[in-house]
Coordinates of C-alpha atoms in Angstrom, one line a residue:
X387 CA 12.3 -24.2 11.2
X388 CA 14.8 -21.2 11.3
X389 CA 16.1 -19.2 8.7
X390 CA 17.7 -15.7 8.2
X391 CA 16.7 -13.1 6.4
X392 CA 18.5 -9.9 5.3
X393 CA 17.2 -6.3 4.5
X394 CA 17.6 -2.7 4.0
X395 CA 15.9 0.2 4.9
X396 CA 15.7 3.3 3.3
X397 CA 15.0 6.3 5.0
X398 CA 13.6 8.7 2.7
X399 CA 11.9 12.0 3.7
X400 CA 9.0 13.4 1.8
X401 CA 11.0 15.7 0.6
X402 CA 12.9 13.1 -1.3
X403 CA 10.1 11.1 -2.3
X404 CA 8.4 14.4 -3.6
X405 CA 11.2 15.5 -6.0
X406 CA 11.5 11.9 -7.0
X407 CA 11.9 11.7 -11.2
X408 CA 9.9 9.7 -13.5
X409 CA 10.1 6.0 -13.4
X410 CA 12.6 3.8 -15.6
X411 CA 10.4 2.7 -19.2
X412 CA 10.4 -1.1 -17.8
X413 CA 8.9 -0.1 -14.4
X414 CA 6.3 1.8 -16.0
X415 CA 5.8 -0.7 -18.9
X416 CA 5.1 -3.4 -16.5
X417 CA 3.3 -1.8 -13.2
X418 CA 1.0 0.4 -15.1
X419 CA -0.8 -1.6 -16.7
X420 CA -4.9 -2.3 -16.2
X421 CA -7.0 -4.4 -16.9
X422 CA -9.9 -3.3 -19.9
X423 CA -12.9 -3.9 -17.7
X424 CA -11.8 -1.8 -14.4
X425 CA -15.0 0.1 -13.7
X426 CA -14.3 3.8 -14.3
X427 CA -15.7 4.4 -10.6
X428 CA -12.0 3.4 -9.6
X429 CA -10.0 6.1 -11.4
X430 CA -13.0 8.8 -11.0
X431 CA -12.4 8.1 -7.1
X432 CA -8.7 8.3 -7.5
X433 CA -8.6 12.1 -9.2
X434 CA -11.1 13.6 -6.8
X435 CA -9.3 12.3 -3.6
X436 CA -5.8 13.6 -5.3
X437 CA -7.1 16.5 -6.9
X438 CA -4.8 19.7 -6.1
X439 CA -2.0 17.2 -5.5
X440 CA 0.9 17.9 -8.3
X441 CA 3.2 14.9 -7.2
X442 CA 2.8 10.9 -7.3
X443 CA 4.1 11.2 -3.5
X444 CA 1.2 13.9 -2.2
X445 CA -1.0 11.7 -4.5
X446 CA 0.1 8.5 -2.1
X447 CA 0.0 10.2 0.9
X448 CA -3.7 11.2 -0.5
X449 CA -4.8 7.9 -1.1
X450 CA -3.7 7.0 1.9
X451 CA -5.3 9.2 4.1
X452 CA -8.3 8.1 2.1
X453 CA -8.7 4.9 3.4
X454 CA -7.7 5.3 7.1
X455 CA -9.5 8.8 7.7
X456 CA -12.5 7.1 9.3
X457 CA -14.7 6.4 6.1
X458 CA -13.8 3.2 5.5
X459 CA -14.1 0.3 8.4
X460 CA -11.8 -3.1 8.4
X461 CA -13.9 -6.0 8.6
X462 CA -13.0 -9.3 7.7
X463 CA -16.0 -10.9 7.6
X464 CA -17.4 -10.1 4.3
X465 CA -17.0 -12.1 1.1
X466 CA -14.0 -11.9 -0.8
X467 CA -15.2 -11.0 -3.7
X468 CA -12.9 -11.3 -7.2
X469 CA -12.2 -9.4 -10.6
X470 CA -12.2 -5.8 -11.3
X471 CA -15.7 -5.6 -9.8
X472 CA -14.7 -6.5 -7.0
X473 CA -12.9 -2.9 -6.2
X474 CA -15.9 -1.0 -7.4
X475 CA -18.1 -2.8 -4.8
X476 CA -15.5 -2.2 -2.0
X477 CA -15.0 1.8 -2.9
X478 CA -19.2 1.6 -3.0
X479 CA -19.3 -0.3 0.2
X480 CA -16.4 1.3 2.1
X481 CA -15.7 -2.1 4.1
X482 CA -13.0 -4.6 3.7
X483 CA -10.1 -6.2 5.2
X484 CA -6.3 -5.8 4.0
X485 CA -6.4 -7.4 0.2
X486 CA -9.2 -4.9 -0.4
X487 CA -7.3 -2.0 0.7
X488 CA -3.8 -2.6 -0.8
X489 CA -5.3 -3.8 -4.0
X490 CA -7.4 -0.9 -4.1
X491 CA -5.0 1.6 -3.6
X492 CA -2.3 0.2 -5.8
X493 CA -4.9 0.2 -8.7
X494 CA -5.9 3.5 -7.8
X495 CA -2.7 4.6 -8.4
X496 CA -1.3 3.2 -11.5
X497 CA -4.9 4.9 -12.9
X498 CA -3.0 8.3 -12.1
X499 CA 0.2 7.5 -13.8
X500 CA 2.0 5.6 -10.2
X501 CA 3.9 2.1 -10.7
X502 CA 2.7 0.1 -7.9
X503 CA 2.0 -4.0 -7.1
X504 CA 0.8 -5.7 -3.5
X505 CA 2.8 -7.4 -1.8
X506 CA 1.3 -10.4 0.3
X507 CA 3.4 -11.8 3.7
X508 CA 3.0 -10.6 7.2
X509 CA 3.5 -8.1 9.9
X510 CA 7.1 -8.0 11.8
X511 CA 5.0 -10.1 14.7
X512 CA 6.3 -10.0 18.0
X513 CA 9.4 -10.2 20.2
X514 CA 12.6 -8.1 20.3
X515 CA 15.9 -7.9 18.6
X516 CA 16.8 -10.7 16.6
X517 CA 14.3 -13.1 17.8
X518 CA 10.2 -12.5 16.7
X519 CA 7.4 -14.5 16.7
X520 CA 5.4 -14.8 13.5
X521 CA 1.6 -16.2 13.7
X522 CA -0.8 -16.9 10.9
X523 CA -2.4 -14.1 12.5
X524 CA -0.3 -11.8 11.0
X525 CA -0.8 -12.4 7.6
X526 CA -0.9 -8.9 6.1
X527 CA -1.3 -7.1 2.5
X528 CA -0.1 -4.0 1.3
X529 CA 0.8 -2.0 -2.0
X530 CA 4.2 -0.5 -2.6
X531 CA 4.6 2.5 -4.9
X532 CA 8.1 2.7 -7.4
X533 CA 10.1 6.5 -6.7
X534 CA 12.9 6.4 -8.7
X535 CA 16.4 5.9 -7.0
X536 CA 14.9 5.0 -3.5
X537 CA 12.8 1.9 -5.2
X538 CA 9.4 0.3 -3.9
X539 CA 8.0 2.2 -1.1
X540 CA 5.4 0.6 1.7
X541 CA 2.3 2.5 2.0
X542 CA -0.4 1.7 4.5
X543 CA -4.6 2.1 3.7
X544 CA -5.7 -0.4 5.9
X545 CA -7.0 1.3 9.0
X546 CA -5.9 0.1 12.2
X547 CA -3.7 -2.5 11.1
X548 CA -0.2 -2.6 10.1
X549 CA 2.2 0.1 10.5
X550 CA 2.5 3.5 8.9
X551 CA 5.6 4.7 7.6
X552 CA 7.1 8.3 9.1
X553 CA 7.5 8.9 5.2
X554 CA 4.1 8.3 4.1
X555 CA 2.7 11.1 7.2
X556 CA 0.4 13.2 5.3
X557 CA 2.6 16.2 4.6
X558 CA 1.8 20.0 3.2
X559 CA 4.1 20.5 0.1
X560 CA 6.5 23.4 0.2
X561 CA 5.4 26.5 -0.8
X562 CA 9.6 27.2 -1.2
X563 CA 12.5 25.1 -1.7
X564 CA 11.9 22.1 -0.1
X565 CA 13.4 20.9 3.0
X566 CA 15.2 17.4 3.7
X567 CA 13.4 17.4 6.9
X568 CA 9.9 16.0 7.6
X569 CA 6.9 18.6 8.3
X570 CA 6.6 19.1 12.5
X571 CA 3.0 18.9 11.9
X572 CA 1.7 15.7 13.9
X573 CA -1.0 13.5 12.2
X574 CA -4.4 12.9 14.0
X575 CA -2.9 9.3 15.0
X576 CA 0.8 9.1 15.3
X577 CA 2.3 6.5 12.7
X578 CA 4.5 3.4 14.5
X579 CA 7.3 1.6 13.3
X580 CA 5.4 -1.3 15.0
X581 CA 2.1 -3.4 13.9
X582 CA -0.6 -2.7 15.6
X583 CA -1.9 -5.7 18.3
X584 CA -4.1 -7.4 16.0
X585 CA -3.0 -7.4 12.3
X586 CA -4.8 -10.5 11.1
X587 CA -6.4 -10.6 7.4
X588 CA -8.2 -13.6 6.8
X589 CA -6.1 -16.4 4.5
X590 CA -9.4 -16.3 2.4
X591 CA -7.8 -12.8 1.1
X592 CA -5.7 -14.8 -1.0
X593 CA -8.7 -15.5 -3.9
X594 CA -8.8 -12.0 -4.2
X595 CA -5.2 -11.1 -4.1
X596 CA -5.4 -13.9 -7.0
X597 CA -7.4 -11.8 -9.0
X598 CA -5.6 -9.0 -9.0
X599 CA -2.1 -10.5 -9.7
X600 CA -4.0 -12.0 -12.8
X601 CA -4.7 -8.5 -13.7
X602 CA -1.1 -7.8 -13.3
X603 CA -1.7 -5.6 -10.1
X604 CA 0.7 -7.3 -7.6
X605 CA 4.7 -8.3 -8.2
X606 CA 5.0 -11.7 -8.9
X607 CA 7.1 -12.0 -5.5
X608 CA 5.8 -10.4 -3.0
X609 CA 7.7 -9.2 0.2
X610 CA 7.4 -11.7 3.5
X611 CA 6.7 -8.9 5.6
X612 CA 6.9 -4.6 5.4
X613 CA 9.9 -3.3 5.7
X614 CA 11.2 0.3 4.4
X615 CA 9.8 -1.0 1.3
X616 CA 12.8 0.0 -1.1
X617 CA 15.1 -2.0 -3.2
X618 CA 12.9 -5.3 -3.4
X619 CA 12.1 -5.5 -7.2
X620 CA 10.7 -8.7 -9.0

């Protein structure tokens, strides 16, 4: 089978994404939203990893660094796991593979005011140009948080898979007027625009990603694979 597929990225700086306004009444209305039952673990969690962080993009770049700091480990051989529960018992555990992590993080942040869904498909896969390869084995999951006027944004919490974007680099917020030019100051592991060699999440994920678009915490068409992560809407 071959098809085509068009796209465009948006290159937005964290200065951008930081002075970013408040998000259009529909967004909000419809990616806020929780379900009744989340445990209270999952918003607790999400305002003491973000506390001192004034803007929904330091608050991203927060939860990202979160995940892939080295406290949480990517495994993909533990149950799935469903329903609001099922996030409490990961942020307990601290082990998961990349439903867990996007699903997380996305509810995470719509707890501190951020639209956000996941977005289910797969990693660029391999080859150059025009021409890739894509494998079952890189079926991949990831949450994307609204800025208003650059759109959905990628973000990355699953260690060592996927790719992180340059924007999402953990960044120290101005102390002045802000700059349209990223920080110099190099992360702890350099962020690619390429997936890493093994990017696999097990096609069991999709029970749990399941779940959470029943409680209204994934778009209801998810991207095929990450891109710059703006303009897709649903």
């Amino acid at each position: 089978m071959t098809y085509s597929v068009g796209s465009v990225s948006v290159n937005a700086t964290p200065a951008q994404l930081r002075a970013a306004g408040a998000p259009p009444a529909d967004i909000s209305k419809r990616y806020l939203g929780l379900p009744s039952n989340l445990p209270a673990v999952v918003a607790d969690t999400a305002r003491d990893v973000t506390r001192g962080k004034t803007t929904p993009y330091d608050q991203a770049v927060a939860l990202q660094q979160y995940f892939t700091s080295g406290g949480f480990t990517y495994n993909t051989k533990i149950d799935s796991r469903t329903g609001p529960d099922a996030i409490a018992k990961f942020l307990q555990d601290k082990e998961g593979f990349c439903v867990h992590f996007a699903a997380t993080m996305a509810a995470m942040s719509r707890s501190l005011g951020i639209p956000s869904r996941v977005a289910i498909g797969f990693t660029p896969g391999s080859g150059n140009g025009s021409d890739r390869v894509v494998r079952s084995s890189n079926y991949h999951a990831w949450p994307e948080l609204y800025f208003n006027g650059y759109g959905w944004m990628r973000f990355e919490p699953t260690p060592t898979r996927g790719s992180t974007p340059l924007y999402s680099v953990q960044q120290t917020a101005p102390t002045s007027a802000p700059s349209t030019a990223p920080s110099s100051a190099a992360p702890s592991a350099q962020p690619s625009a390429q997936p890493s060699a093994s990017s696999s999440c097990p096609r069991s994920s999709t029970s749990w990603a399941t779940a959470a678009t029943r409680a209204r915490w994934s778009s209801t068409r998810p991207s095929r694979r990450p891109g710059g992560g703006a303009g897709r809407s649903c």
